[in-house]
Structures are given as structure tokens and as C-alpha cells.
mmCIF file of C-alpha atoms in Angstrom:
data_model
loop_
_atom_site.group_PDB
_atom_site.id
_atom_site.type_symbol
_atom_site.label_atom_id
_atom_site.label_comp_id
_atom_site.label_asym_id
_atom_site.label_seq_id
_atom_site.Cartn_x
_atom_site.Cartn_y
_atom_site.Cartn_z
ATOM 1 C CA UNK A 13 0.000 0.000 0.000
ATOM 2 C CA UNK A 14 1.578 3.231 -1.049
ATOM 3 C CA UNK A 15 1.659 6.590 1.122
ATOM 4 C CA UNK A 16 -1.353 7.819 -0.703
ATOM 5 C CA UNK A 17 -3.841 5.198 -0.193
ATOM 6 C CA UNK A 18 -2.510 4.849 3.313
ATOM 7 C CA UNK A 19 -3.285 8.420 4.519
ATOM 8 C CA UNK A 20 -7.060 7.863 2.427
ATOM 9 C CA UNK A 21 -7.507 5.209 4.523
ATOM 10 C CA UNK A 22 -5.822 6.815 7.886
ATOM 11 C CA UNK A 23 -8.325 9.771 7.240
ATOM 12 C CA UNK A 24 -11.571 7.582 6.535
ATOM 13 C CA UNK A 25 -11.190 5.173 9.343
ATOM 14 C CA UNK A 26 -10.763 8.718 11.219
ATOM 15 C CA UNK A 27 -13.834 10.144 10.335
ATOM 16 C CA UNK A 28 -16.070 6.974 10.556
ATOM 17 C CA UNK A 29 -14.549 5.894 13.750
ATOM 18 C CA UNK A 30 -15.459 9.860 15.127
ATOM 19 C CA UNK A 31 -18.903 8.624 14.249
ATOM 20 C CA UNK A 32 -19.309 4.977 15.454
ATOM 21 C CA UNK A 33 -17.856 7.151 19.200
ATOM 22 C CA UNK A 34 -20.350 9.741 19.144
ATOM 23 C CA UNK A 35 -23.366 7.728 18.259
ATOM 24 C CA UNK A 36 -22.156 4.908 20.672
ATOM 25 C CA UNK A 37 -21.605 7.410 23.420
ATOM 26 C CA UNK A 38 -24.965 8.541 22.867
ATOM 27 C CA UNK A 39 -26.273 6.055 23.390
ATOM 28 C CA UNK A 40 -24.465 4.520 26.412
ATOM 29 C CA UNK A 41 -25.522 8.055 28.173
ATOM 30 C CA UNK A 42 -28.892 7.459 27.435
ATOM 31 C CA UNK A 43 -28.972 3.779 28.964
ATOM 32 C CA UNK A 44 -27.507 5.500 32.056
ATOM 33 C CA UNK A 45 -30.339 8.405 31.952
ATOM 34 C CA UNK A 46 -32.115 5.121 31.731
ATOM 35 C CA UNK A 47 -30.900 3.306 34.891
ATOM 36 C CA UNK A 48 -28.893 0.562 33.284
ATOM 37 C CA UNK A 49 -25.504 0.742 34.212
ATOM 38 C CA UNK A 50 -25.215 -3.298 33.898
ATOM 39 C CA UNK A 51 -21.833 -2.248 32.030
ATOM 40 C CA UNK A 52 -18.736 0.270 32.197
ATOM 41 C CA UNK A 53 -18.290 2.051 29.272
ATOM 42 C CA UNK A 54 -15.132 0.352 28.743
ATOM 43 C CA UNK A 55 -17.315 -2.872 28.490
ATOM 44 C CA UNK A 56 -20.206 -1.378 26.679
ATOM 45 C CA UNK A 57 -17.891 -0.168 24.218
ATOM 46 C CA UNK A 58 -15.774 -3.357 23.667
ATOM 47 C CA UNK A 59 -18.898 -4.884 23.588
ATOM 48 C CA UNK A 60 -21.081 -3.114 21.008
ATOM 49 C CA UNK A 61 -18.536 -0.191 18.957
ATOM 50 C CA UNK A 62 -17.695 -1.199 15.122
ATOM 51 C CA UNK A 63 -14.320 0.419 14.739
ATOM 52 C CA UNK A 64 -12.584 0.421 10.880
ATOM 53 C CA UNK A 65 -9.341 -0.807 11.599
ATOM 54 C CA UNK A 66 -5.829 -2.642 10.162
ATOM 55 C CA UNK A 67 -5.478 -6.037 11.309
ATOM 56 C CA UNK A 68 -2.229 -7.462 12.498
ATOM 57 C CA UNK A 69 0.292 -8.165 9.944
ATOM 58 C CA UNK A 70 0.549 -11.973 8.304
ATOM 59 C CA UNK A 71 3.049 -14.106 8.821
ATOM 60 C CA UNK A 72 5.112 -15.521 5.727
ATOM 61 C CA UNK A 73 3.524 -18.689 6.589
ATOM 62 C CA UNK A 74 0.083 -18.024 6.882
ATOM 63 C CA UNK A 75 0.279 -16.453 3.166
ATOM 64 C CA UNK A 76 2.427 -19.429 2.035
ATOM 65 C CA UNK A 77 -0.717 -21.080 3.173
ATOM 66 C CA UNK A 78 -3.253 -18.898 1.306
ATOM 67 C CA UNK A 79 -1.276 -19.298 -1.987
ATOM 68 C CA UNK A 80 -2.279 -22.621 -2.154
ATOM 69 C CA UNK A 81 -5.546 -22.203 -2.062
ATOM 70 C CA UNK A 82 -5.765 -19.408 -4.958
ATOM 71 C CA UNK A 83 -5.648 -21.176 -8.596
ATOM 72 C CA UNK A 84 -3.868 -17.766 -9.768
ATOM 73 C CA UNK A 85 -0.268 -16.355 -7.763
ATOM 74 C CA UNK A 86 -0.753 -13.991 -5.699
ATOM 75 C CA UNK A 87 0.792 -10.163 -6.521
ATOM 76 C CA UNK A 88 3.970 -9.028 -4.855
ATOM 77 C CA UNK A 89 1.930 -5.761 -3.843
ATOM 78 C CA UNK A 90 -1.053 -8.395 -2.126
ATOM 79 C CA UNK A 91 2.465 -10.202 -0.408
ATOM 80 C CA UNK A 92 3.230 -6.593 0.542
ATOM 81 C CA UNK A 93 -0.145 -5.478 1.868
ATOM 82 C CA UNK A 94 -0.323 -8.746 4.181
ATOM 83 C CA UNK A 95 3.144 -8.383 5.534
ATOM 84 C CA UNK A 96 1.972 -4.807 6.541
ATOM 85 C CA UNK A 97 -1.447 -4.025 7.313
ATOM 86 C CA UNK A 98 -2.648 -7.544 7.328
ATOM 87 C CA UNK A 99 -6.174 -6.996 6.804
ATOM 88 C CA UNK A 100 -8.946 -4.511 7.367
ATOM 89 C CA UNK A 101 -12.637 -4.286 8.790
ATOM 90 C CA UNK A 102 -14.210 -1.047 8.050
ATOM 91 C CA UNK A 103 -16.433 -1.311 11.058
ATOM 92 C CA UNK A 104 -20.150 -0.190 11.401
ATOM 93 C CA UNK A 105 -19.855 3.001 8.786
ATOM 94 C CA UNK A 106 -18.075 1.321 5.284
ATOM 95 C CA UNK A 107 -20.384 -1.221 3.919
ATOM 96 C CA UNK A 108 -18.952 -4.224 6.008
ATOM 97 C CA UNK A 109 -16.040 -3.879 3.675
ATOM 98 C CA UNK A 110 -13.708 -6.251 4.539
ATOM 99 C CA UNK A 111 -10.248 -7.174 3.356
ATOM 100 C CA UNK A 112 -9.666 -10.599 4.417
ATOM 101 C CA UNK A 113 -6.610 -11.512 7.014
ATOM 102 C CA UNK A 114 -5.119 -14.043 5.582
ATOM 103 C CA UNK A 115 -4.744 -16.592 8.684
ATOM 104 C CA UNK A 116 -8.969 -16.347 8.675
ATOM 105 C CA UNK A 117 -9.158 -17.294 4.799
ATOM 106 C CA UNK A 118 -6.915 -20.342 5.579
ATOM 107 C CA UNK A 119 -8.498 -21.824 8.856
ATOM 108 C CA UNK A 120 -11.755 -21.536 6.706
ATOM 109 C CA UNK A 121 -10.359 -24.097 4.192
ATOM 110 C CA UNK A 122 -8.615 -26.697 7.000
ATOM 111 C CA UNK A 123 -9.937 -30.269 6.597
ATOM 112 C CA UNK A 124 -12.050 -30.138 9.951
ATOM 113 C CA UNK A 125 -13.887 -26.897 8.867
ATOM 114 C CA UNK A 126 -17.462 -27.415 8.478
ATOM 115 C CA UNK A 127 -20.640 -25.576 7.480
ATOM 116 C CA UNK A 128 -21.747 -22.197 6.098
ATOM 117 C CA UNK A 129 -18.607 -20.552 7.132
ATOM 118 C CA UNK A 130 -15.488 -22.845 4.902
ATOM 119 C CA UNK A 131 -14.245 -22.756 1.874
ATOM 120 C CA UNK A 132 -12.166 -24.937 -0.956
ATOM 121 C CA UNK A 133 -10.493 -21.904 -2.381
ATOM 122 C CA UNK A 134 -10.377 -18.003 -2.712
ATOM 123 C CA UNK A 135 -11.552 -18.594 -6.169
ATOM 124 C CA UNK A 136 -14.281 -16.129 -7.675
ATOM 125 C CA UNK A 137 -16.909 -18.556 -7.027
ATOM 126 C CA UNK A 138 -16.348 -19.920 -3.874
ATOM 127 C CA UNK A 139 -15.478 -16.779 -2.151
ATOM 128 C CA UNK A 140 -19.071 -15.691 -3.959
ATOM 129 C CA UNK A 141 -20.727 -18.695 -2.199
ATOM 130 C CA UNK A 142 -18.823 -17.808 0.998
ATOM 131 C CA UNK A 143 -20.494 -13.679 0.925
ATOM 132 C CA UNK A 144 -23.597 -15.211 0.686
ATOM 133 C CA UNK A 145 -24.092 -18.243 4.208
ATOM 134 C CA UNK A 146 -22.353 -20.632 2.068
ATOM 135 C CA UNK A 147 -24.810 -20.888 -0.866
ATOM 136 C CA UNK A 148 -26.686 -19.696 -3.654
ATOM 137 C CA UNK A 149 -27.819 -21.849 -6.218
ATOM 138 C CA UNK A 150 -27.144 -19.893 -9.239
ATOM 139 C CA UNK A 151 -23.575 -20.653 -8.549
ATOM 140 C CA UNK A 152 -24.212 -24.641 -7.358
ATOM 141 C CA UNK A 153 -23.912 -26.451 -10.585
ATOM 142 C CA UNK A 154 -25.918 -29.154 -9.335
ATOM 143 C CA UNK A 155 -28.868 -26.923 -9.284
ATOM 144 C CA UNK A 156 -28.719 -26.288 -13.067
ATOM 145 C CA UNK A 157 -30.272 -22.979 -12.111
ATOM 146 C CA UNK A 158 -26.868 -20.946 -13.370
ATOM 147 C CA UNK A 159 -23.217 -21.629 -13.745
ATOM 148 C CA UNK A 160 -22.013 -24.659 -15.059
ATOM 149 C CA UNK A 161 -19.026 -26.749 -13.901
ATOM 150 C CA UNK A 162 -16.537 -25.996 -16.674
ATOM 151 C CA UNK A 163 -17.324 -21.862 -15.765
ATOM 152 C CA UNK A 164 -17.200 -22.730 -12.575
ATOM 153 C CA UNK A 165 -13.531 -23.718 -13.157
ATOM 154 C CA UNK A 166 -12.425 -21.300 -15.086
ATOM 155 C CA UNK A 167 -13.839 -18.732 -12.819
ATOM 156 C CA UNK A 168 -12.030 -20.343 -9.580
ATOM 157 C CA UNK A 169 -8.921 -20.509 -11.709
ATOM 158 C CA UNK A 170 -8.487 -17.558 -12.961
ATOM 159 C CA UNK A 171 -9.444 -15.081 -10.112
ATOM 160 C CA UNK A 172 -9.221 -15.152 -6.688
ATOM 161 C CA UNK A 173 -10.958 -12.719 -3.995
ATOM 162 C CA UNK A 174 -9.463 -11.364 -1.581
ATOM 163 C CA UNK A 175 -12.364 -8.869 0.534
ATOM 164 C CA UNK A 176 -15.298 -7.324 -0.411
ATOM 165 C CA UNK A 177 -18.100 -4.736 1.071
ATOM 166 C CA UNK A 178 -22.023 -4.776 1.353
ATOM 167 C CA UNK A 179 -24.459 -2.651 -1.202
ATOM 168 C CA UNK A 180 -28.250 -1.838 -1.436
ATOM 169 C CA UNK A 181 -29.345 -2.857 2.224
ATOM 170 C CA UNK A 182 -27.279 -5.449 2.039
ATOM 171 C CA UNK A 183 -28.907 -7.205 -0.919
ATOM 172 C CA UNK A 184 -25.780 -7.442 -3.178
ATOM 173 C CA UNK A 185 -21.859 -7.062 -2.469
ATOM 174 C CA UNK A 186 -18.627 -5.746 -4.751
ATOM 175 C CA UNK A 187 -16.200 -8.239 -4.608
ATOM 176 C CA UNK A 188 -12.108 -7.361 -4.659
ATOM 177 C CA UNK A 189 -10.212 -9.770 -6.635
ATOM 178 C CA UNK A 190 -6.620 -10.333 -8.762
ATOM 179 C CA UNK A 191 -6.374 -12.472 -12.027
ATOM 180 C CA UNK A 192 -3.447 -14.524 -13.302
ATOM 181 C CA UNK A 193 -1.506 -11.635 -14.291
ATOM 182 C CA UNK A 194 -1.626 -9.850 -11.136
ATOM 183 C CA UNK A 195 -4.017 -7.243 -11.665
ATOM 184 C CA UNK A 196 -6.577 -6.635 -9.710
ATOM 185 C CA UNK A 197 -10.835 -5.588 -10.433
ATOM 186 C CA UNK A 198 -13.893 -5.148 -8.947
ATOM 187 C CA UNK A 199 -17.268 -6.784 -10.185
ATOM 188 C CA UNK A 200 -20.433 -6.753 -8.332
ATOM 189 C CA UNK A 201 -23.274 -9.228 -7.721
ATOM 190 C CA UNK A 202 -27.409 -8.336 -6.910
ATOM 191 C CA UNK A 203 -29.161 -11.311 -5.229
ATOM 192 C CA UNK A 204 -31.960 -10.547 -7.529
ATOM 193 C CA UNK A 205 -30.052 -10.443 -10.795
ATOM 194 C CA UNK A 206 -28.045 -12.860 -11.166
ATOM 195 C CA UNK A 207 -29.073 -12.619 -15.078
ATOM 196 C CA UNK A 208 -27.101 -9.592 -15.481
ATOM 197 C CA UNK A 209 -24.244 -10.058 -13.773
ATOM 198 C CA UNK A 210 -23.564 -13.671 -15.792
ATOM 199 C CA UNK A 211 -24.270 -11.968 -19.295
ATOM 200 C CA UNK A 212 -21.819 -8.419 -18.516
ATOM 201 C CA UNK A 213 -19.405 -10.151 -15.947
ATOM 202 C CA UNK A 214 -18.843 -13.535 -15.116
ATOM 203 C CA UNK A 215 -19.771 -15.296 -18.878
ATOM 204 C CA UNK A 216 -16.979 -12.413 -20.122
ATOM 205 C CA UNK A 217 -14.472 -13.685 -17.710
ATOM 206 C CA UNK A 218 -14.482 -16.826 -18.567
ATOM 207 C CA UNK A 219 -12.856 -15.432 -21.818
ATOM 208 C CA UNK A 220 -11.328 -12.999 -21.018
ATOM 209 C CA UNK A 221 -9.867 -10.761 -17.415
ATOM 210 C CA UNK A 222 -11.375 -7.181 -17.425
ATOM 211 C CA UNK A 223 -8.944 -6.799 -14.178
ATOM 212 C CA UNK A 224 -6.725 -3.471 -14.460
ATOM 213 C CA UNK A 225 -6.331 -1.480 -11.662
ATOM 214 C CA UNK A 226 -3.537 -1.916 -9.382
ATOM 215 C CA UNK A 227 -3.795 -3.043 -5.307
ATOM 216 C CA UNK A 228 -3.817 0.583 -4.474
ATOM 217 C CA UNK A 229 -6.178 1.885 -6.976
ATOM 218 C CA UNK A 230 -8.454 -1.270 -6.011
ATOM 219 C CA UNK A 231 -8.454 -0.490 -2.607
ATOM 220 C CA UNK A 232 -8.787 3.094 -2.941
ATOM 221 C CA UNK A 233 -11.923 2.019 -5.240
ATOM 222 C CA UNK A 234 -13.513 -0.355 -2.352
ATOM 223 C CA UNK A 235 -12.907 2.478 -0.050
ATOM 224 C CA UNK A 236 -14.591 5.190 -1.945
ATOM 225 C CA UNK A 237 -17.661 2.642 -2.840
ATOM 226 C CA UNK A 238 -18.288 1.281 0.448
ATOM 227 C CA UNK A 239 -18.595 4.362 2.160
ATOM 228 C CA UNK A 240 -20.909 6.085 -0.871
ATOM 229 C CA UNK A 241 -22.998 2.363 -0.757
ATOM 230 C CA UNK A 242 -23.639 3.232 3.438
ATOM 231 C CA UNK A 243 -24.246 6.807 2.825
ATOM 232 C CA UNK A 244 -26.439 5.532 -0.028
ATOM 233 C CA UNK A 245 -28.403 2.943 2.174
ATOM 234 C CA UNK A 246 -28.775 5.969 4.878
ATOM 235 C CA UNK A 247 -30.466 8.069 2.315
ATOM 236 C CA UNK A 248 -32.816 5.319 1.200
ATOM 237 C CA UNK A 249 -34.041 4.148 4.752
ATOM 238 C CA UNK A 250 -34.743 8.243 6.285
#
């Protein structure tokens, strides 16, 4: 991550975080106003605040790990970014973006994970899957109601996802990814048109990668979106 998208993020996670205190603090003083002092504020605030945040930097390991489970390598800037920041959670005001820590996307694929929350790769498609409780049938084969197994394939092969953030009440996400020449792109999925988003994005990149931003510009993207989507999703529910 260069000095530029550093400082957008420094300032960003400084202004949302400003807001996640107030609101929270707000709050707690009214719960005391209302009697219930069940909690210090150092609990109630450990407890309940969303703050955007770096996580702690990856070990050398822990990506040697993840590079096994992506069918494309992974960018010297992505090797960069983990050895640094890590990860990031943009807390209660960016969308739910998310940049995955790289430990987390591994322990998900161990052999005695189970359920919603595991995964076989950080291929498009599985990491898709993953977003979404672990299914969606336009992207299970098995269902014939979308992808087939050969695009299923390709997709998984030739990209690999790395975070992603919420959009539209959290009815669709924008999902972070880098392709086989190490560039990186950002395509986005509705729960209610999957149509659309196979006929302009995935069917397309089975052919061909439409990836060509770098990390930074990427990440300065998901930045930029997530906070517009929550601002968005604020307008739409006053």
C-alpha cells in the first residue's frame, strides 16, 4: 500500500470511527439516563462499537498457506499489503467492507472446517458462495439454475478474492479480486439479478480478465464505494 492510499484510509477510518464514538456514546448516556448501568463504558464499548481498523500483519507462513488455495499467484503488492497491514474491517460506517486476514481465509479451508462458514479456495466462485451463508444456487452447478461446472472452473482458476463490502441494504456485495496476471478488479453481484451479472461479468471472464487497476487503486476504489454504498443505504431508509 503506497503513502497515498494509506493516509485515504488513515483519514476515513478517522472520520467513521469519530462517528461509530459519538453515536455509541450517545447512546451509552442514554442507557444511564435510563438506569442501566449493567456495564462500564469500557465494556459497553468493547462490547457493542464497530471500529474500521488494520489487522495485524501476516506471517510468511500463513500467506504461504493462502497461496495454495488461490488457482492464480498472488501479486507481490497483495504479499506486501499482508506483511503490513494484514487486513482490514471497516467497522459499522463502510459497507462491512472487509479485506480478508489471511490466517482467517486459511483456517476456513482446513480439513475439519465445516458448514456455512469454509471454503475450498479463494476462487471467484467460492469466495461468492462464501459472501452469501455458504450458498446460492445460481452458482451450485448441481442446481442447473446458473453456472455450469466448466465456468465454474475457469472462474475459480483464474481469479481469486481477496475482501469485499455490502451494497443496497445489504442485498448485493462488490467483490475485490486479482487475475493470473496480477491485476486486480472489482465486479459486483445483486441477489436478484443474477441474469445480469452472468451476461456483462462472469460469462466475459471466462474469456477474457477485465482486471486493471492496481492493489492501491483497487483499494482506494472499495474504499470510496463502500462508504458512498452506506451513505447511499442511509439516504434510502430516512
Amino acid at each position: 500500500m503506497n503513502h497515498a492510499t494509506h493516509m485515504l484510509f488513515v483519514s476515513t477510518m478517522d472520520r467513521v470511527n469519530t462517528l461509530e464514538r459519538q453515536v455509541r456514546d450517545d447512546y451509552y448516556r442514554y442507557l444511564l439516563e435510563q438506569g442501566d448501568d449493567s456495564d462500564t463504558y469500557d465494556a459497553y464499548m468493547a462490547r457493542y462499537a464497530r471500529f474500521a481498523r488494520f489487522g495485524q500483519a501476516a506471517t510468511l507462513a500463513s500467506i504461504d498457506s493462502l497461496r495454495r488455495l488461490s488457482g492464480t499467484p498472488m501479486p507481490n503488492s497483495l504479499v506486501d499489503f499482508y506483511l503490513k497491514e494484514g487486513s482490514f474491517d471497516g467497522g459499522g460506517y463502510l459497507s462491512d467492507l472487509v479485506i480478508h486476514a489471511a490466517p482467517e481465509l486459511v483456517a476456513k479451508a482446513q480439513s475439519g472446517a465445516t458448514g456455512w462458514n469454509c471454503i475450498r479456495s479463494i476462487g471467484l466462485v467460492d469466495m461468492i458462495i462464501l459472501s452469501w451463508g455458504g450458498h446460492r444456487m445460481e452458482f451450485d452447478p448441481a442446481s442447473g439454475e446458473g453456472l455450469t461446472e466448466a465456468e465454474v472452473l475457469v472462474l475459480n482458476q483464474n481469479y481469486s478474492v481477496i475482501g469485499w463490502h455490502t451494497s443496497g441494504d445489504g442485498e448485493a456485495f462488490d467483490y475485490l479480486y486479482f487475475d493470473t496476471q496480477g491485476r486486480f478488479g472489482i465486479t459486483g453481484f445483486h441477489q436478484d439479478d443474477f441474469e445480469s451479472f452472468y451476461a456483462q461479468d462472469l460469462l466475459p471472464m471466462t474469456r477474457k480478465s477485465p482486471a486493471c487497476l492496481s492493489l492501491d487503486e483497487a483499494l482506494a476504489a472499495m474504499l470510496r464505494s463502500a462508504e458512498a454504498a452506506t451513505q447511499q443505504d442511509d439516504e434510502d431508509s430516512d
